[in-house]
Coordinates of C-alpha atoms in Angstrom, one line a residue:
Chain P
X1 CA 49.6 159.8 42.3
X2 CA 47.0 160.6 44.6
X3 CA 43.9 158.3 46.4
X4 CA 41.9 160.1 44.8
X5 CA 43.2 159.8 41.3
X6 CA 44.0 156.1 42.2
X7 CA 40.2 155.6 42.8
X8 CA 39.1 157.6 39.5
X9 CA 41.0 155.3 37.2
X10 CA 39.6 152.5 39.2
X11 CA 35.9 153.6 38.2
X12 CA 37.0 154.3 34.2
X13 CA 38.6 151.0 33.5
X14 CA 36.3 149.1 36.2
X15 CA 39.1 147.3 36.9
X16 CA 41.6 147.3 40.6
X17 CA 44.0 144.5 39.0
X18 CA 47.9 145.1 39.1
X19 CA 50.3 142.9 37.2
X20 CA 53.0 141.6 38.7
X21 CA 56.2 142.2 35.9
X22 CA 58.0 139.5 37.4
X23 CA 60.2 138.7 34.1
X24 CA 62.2 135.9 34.8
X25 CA 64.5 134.9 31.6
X26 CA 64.0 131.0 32.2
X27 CA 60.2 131.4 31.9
X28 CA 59.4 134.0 28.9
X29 CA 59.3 132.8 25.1
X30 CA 62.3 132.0 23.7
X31 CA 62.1 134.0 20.3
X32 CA 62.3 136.9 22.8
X33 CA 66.2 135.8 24.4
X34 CA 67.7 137.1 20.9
X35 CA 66.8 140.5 21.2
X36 CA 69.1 143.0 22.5
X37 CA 67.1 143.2 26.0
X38 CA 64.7 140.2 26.4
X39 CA 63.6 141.2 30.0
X40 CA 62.2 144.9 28.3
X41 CA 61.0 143.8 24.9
X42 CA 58.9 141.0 27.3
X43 CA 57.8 143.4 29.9
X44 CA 56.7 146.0 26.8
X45 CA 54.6 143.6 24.8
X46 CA 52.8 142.8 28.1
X47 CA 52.5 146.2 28.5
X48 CA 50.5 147.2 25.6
X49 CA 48.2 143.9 26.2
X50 CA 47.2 144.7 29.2
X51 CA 47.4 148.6 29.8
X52 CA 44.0 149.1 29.5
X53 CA 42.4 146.4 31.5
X54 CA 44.8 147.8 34.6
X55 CA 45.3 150.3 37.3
X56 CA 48.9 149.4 38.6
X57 CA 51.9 147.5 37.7
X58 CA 54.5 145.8 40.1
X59 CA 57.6 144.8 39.0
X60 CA 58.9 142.2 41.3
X61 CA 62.8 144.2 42.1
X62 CA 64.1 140.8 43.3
X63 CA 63.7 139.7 39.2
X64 CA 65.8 142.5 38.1
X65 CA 68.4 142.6 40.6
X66 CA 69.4 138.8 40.1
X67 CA 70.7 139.9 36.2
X68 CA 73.1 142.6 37.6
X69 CA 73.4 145.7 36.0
X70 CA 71.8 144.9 32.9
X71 CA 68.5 144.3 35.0
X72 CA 68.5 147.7 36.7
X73 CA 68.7 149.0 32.8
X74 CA 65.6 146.7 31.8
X75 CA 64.2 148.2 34.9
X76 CA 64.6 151.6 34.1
X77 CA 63.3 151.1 30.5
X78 CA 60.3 149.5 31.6
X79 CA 59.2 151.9 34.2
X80 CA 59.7 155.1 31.0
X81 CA 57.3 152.6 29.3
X82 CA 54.5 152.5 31.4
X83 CA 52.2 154.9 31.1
X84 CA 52.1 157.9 33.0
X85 CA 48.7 157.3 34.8
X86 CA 49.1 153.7 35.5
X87 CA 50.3 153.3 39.7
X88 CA 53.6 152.0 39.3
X89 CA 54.7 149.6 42.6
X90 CA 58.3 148.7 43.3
X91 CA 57.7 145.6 45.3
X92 CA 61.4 145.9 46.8
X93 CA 60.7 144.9 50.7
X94 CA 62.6 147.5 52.0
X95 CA 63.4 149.1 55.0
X96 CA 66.7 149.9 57.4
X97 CA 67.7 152.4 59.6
X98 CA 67.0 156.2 58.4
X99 CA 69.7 157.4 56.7
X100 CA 69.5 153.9 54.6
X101 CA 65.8 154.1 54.1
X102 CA 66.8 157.5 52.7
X103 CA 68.7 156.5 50.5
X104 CA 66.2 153.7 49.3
X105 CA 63.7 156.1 49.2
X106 CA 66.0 158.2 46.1
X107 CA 66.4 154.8 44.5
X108 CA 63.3 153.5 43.7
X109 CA 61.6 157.4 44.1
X110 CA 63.6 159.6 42.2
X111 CA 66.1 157.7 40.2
X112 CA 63.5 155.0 39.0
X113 CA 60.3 157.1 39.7
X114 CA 57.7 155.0 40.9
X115 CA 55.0 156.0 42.7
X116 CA 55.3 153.5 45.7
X117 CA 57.8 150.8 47.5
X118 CA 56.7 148.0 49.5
X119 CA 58.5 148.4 53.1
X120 CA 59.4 145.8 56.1
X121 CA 57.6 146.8 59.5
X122 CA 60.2 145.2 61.7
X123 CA 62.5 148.0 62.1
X124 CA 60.0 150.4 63.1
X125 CA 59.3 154.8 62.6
X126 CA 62.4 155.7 61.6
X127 CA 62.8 152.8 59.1
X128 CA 59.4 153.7 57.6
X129 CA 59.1 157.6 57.6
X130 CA 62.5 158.2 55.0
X131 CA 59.6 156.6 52.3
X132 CA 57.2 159.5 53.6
X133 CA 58.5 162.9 52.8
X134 CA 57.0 163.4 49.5
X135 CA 53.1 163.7 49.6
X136 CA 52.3 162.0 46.1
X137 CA 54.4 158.7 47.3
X138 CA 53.3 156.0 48.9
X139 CA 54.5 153.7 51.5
X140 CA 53.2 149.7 51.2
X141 CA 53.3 148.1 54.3
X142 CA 54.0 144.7 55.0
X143 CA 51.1 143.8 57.3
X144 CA 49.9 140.0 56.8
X145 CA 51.7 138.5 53.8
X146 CA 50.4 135.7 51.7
X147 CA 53.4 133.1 52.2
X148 CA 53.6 130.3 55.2
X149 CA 55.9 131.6 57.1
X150 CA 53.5 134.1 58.0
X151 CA 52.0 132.4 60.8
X152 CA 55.7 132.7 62.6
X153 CA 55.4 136.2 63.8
X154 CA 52.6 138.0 61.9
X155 CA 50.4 135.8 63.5
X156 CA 51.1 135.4 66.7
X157 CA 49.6 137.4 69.6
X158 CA 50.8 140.5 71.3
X159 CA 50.2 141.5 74.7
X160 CA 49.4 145.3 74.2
X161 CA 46.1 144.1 73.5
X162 CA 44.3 140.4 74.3
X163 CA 44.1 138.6 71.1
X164 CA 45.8 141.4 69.1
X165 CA 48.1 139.9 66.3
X166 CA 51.8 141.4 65.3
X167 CA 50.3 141.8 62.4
X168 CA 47.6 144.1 63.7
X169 CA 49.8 146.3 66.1
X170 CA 51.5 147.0 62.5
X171 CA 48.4 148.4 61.2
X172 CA 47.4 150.5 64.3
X173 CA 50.8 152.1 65.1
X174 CA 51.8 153.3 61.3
X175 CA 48.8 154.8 60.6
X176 CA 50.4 157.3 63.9
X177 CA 53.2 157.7 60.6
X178 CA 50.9 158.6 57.8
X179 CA 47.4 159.1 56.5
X180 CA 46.0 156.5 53.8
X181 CA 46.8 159.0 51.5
X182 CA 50.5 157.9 51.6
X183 CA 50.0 154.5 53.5
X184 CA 48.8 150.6 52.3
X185 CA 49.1 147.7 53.1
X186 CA 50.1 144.4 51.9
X187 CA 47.4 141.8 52.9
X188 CA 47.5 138.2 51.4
X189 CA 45.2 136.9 49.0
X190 CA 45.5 133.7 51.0
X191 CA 44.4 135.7 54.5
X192 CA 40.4 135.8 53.5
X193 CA 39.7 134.7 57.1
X194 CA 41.7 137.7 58.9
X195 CA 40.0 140.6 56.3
X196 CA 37.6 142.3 58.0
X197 CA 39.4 142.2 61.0
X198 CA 42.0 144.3 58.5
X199 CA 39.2 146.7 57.7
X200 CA 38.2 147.1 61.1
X201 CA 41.8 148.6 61.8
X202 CA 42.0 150.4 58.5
X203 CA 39.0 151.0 57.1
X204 CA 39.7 153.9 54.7
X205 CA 43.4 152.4 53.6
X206 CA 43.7 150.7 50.1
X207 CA 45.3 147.0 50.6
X208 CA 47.6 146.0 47.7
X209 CA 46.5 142.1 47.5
X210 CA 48.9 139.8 46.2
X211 CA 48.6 135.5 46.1
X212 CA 45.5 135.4 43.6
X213 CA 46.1 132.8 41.4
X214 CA 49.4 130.5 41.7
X215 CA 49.3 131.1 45.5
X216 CA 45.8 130.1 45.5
X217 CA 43.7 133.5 46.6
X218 CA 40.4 133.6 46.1
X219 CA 39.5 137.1 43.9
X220 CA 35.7 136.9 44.8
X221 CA 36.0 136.6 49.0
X222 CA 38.5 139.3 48.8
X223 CA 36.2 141.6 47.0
X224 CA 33.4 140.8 49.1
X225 CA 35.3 141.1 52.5
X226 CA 37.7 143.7 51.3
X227 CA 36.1 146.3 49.3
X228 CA 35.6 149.9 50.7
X229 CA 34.0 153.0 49.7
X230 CA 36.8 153.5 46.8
X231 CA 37.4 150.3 46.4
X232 CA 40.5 150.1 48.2
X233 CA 41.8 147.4 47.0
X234 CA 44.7 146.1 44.4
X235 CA 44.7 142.7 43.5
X236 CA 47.8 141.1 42.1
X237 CA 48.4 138.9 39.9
X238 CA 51.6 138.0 38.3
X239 CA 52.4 134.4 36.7
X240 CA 49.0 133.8 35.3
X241 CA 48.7 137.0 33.2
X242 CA 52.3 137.4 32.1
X243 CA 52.9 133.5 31.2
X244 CA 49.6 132.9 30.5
X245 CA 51.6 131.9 26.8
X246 CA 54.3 130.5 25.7
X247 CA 54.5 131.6 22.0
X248 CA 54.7 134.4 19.6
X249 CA 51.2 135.2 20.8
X250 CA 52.0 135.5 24.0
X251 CA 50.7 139.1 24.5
X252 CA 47.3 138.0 23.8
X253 CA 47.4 135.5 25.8
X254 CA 48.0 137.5 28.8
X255 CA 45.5 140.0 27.6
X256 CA 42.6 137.0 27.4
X257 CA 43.7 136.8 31.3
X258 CA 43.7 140.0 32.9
X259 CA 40.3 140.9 31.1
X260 CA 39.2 137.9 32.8
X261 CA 40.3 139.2 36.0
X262 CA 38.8 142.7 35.2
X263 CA 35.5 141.3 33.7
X264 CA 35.1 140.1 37.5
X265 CA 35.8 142.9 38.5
X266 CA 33.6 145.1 36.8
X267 CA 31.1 142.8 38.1
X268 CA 31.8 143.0 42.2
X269 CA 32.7 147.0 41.9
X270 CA 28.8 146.8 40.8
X271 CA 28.0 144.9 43.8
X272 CA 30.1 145.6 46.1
X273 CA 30.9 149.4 45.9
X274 CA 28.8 151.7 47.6
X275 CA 27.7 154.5 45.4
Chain M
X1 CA 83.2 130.7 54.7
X2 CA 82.8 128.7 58.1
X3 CA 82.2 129.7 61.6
X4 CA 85.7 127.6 62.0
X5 CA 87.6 130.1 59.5
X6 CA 85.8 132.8 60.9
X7 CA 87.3 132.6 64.0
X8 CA 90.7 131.3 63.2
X9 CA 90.9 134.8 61.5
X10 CA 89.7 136.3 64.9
X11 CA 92.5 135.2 66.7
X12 CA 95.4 135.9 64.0
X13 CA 94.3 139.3 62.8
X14 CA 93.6 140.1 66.7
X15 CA 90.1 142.2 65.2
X16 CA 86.5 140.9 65.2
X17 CA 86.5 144.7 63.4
X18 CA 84.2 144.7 60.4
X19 CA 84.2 147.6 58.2
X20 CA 81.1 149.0 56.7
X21 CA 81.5 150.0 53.2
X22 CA 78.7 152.3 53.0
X23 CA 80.5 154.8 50.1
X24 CA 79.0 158.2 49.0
X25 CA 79.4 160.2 46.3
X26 CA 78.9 163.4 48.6
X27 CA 81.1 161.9 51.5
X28 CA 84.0 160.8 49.5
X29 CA 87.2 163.4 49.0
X30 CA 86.6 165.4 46.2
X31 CA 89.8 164.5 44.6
X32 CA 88.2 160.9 43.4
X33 CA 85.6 162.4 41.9
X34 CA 87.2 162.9 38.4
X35 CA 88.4 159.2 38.4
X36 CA 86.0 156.6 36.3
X37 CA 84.6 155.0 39.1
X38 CA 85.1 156.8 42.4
X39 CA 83.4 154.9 44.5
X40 CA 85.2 151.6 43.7
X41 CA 88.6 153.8 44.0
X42 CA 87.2 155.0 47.3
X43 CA 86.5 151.5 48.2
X44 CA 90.1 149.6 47.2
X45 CA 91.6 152.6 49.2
X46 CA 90.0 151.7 52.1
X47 CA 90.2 147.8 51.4
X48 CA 94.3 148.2 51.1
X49 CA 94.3 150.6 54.5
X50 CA 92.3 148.3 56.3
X51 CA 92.2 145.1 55.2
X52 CA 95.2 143.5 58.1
X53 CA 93.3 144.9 60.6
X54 CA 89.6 143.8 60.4
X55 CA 88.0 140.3 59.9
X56 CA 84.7 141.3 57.3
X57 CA 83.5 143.9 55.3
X58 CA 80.1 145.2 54.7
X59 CA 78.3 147.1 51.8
X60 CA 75.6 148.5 52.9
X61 CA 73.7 147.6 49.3
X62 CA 71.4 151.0 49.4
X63 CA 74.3 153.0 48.6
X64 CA 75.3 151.3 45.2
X65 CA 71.5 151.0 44.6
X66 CA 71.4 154.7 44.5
X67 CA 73.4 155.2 41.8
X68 CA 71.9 152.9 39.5
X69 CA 73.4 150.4 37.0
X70 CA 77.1 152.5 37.2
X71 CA 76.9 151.5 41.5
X72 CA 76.1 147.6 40.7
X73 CA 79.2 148.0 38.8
X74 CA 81.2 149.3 41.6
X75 CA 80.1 146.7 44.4
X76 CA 80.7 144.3 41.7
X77 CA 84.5 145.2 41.5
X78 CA 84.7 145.9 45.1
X79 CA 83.5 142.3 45.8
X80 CA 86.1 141.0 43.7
X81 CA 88.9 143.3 45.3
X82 CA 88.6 142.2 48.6
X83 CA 90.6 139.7 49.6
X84 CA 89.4 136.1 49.7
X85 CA 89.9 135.5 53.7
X86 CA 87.6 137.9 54.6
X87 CA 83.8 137.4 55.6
X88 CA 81.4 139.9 53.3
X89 CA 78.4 141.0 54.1
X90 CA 75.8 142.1 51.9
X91 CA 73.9 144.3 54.1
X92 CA 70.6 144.2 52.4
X93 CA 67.7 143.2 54.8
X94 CA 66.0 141.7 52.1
X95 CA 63.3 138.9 52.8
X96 CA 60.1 137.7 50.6
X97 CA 58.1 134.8 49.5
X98 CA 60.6 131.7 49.0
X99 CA 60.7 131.8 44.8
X100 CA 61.3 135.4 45.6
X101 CA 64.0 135.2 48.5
X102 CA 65.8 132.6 46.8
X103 CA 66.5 135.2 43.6
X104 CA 68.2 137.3 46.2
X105 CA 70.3 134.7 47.6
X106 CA 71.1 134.2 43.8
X107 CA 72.1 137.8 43.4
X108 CA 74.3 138.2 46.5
X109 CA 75.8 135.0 46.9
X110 CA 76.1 133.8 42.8
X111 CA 76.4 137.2 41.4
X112 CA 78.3 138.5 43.7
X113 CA 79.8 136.2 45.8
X114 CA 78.8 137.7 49.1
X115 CA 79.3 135.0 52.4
X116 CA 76.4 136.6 53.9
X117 CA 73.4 138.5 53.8
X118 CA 71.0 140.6 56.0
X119 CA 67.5 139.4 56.3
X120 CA 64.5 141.2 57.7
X121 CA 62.7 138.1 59.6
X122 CA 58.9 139.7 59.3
X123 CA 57.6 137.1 56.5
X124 CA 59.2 133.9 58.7
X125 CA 60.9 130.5 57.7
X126 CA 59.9 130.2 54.1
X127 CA 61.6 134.2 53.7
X128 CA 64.8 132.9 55.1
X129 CA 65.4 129.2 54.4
X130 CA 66.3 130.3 50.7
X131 CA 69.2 132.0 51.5
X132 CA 70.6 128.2 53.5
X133 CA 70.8 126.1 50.9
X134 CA 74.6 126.5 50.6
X135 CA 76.4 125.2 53.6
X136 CA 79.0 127.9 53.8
X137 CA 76.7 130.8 53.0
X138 CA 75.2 133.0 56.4
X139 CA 72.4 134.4 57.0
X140 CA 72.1 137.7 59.4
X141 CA 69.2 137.7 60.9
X142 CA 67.5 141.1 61.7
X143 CA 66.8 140.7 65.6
X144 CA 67.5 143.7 67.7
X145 CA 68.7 147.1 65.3
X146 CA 70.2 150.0 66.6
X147 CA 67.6 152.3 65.8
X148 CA 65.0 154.2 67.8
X149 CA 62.2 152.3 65.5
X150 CA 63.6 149.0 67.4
X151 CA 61.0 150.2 70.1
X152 CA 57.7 150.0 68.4
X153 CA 57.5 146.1 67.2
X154 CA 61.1 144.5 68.4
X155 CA 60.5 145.6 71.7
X156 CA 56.9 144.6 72.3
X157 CA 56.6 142.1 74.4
X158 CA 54.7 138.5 73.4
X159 CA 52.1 136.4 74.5
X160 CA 54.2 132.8 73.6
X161 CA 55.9 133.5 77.2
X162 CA 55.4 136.0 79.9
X163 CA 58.2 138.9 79.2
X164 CA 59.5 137.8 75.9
X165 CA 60.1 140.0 73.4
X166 CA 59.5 140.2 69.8
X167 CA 63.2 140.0 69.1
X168 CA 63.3 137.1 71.4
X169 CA 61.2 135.1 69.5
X170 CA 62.7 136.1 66.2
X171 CA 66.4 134.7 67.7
X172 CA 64.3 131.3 69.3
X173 CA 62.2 130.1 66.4
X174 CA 65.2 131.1 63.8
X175 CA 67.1 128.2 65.7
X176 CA 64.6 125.8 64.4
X177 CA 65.0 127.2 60.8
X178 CA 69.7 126.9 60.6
X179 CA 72.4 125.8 63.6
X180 CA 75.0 128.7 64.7
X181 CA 77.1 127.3 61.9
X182 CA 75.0 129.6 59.5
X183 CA 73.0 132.1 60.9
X184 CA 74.1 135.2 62.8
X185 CA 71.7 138.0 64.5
X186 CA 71.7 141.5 64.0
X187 CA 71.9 143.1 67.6
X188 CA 72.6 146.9 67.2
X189 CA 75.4 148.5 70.0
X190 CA 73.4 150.8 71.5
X191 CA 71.5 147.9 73.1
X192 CA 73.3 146.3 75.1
X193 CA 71.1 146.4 78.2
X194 CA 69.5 143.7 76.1
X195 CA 72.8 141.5 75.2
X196 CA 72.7 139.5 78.6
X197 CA 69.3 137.7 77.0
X198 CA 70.4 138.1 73.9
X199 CA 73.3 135.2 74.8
X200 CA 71.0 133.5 77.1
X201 CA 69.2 132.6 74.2
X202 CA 71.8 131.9 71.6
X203 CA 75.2 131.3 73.8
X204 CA 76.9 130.2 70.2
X205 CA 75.8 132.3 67.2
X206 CA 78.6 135.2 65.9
X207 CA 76.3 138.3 66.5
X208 CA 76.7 141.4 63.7
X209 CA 76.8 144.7 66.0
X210 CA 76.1 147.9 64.1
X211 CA 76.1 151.1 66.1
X212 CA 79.3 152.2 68.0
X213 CA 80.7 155.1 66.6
X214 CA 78.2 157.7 64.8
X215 CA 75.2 156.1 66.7
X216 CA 77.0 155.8 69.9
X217 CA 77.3 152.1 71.3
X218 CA 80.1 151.2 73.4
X219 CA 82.9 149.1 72.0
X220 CA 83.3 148.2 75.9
X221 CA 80.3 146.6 77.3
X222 CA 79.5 145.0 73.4
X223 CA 83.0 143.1 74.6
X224 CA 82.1 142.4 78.3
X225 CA 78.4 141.3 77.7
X226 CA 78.5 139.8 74.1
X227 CA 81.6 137.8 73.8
X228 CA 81.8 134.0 73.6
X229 CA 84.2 131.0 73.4
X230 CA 84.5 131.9 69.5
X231 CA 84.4 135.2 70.1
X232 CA 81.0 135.4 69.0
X233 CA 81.1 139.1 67.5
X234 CA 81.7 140.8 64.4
X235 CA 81.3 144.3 65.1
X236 CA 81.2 147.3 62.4
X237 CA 82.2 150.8 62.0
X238 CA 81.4 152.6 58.9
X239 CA 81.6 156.2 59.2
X240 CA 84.6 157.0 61.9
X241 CA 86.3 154.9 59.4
X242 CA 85.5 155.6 56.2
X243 CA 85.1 159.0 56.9
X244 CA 88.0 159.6 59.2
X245 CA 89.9 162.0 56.6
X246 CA 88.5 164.0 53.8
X247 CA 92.2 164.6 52.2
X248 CA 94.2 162.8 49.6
X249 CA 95.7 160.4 52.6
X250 CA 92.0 159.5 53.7
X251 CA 93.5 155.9 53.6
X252 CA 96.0 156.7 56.3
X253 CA 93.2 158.7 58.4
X254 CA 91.3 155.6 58.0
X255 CA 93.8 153.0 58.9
X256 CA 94.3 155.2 61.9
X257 CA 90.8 154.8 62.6
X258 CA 90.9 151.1 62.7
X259 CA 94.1 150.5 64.4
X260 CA 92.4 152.3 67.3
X261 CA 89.3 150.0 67.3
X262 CA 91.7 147.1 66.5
X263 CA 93.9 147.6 69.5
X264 CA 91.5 148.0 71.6
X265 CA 89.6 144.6 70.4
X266 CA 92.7 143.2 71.0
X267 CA 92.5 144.4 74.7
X268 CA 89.2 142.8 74.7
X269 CA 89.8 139.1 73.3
X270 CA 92.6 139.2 76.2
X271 CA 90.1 140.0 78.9
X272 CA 87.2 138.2 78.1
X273 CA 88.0 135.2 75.6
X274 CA 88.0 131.9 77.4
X275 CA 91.3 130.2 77.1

């Protein structure tokens, strides 16, 4: 999918809001373990809930791997489900020397066909540019994640440049690997204070946003901060749409959710967006 | 397994050899290729040629990944095949939020029964401590790779102290995070200008070497620079290995292969092991 076409959808459902499919057996109903693949027959009914109130979908691989092979299946199942002009996100972390990145790069690109993987900076170029060599794919980049630990490295300060984070030589030197039309970024939801210092760097790059909600994110600070001429953003949001219910009704449930999440964002794509 | 065992096998087998089971479906001799799972018959080949004369072995996990469901199958039998006194490594360089980092540990080390895996250090301590919370599980901590990316973010230097490095910092603060008795580094052969600070920093932890053979590291000054009083090194070969014949005795080619790195390891633990 192209930034362009990304951005179009983005102005027809008024909505940036990814879900995060991060199906985890212990959590969904129960009258779904019975059925021949509970992880799909979940990810399906939340699916159809919430297909129209959102522009991406992320399954979490880390949830899918843990079941063995029976989780790649689900996997494959639920990525034929989606439809075809939803962004589809493998949030996989990625990232090893070339000829491994490679083959990555077949896994989740041709084999599962999604339109974008989420990739590890630390190993540099070469570790980055296997993701590149198709022009409708897109490389995520891990640039200032929403977790704790990110204060270890992301945080601290390099000496290319005074005051210049680790996190902010990883935005300046990838964008020498690719354009924005192949190239995000991962920027926590929790990381409100270090945004426009993001959008100073990359001001044209769409940020996929994850940490709203359990983590704690705050959806209107990032819109007001993070918001660029098409939008460029993606908010996550994962535990609060998907077990937003418990029952039979659980669809709905989630449904009630993410058009809560995109009813506010209709609202700051009216204020925010320049048109 | 512990750092104890580990290096008992050291000094019986003679090898601190690790093999890297990185099988391809376009690499492996064609004659395997009718059989119901080639890449597991490629694999117990190699195990049963090999298996006297190395200490670990190491899937590189992109390669099953690439096949889908049907390559989960074949690491899972190829886990299973190899014997129970050898150290595995699941080379994944995974790493993510902690609820997310601890499904991986699930995969590789309950599913699969791996004694280690590869971490990508980027997110910090809540990324890795997941992966500790079994005492005789490892984890292998991405700090120096082989690669020519290494440069742009491993090799920057830091503000915390004058002349430290990025992968300096990664191999101090991990100290605070797991003792030598379960956390190696990553610190790839064709960098061994860099191994003299690489042990001034962590004098006691096993370090994983990727890099002699196909990406040209010497066997040679990994031994002179990097050993320790345990030895200290676990270093792999994949390719001139696995790939040392292409003919129905590919097993001989390959134990070939490995008695010549094996010998001259052997060499090595005389010269510069401390009695």
């Amino acid at each position: 999918m192209t930034k362009e076409e990304l951005f179009r959808n983005i102005q027809t459902k008024k909505s940036y809001l990814c879900v995060g499919l991060d199906a985890d057996l212990k959590k969904i109903p129960s009258h779904l373990l019975n059925t021949a693949d509970p992880i799909f027959e979940f990810n399906k009914i939340i699916i159809d809930a919430t297909a129209d109130l959102c522009v991406a979908y992320k399954p979490n691989i880390a949830f899918y791997e843990a079941l063995g092979p029976k989780g790649w299946e689900s996997l494959e199942k639920t990525l034929q489900y989606i439809p075809e002009d939803i962004f589809t996100i493998a949030d996989a972390k990625r990232g090893d020397i070339g000829n491994t990145s490679e083959l990555y790069a077949r896994t989740f690109f041709d084999y599962f066909n999604f339109d974008s993987v989420t990739v590890a900076p630390y190993m540099g170029e070469d570790s980055v540019k296997p993701f590149l060599i198709k022009p409708d794919k897109w490389v995520i980049l891990l640039a200032l994640t929403s977790n704790p630990g990110s204060q270890d490295f992301q945080l601290q300060t390099y000496n290319g440049e005074k005051n210049r984070y680790l996190f902010e030589a990883v935005i300046q030197k990838s964008q020498t690997w690719a354009s924005p039309e192949q190239l995000m970024f991962v920027v926590g939801a929790t990381r409100t204070d270090y945004l426009e210092r993001v959008r100073a760097l990359a001001p044209e790059h769409f940020l996929l946003v994850p940490g709203v909600g359990a983590q704690g994110g705050s959806l209107a600070e990032i819109s007001r901060l993070g918001m660029n001429k098409q939008c460029g953003l993606l908010v996550n949001s994962a535990r609060n749409i998907i077990y937003a219910g418990n029952g039979t009704d659980f669809g709905q449930q989630a449904r009630l959710e993410a058009q809560r999440m995109q009813q506010e964002m209709e609202r700051y794509l009216g204020e925010y967006l320049p048109v």
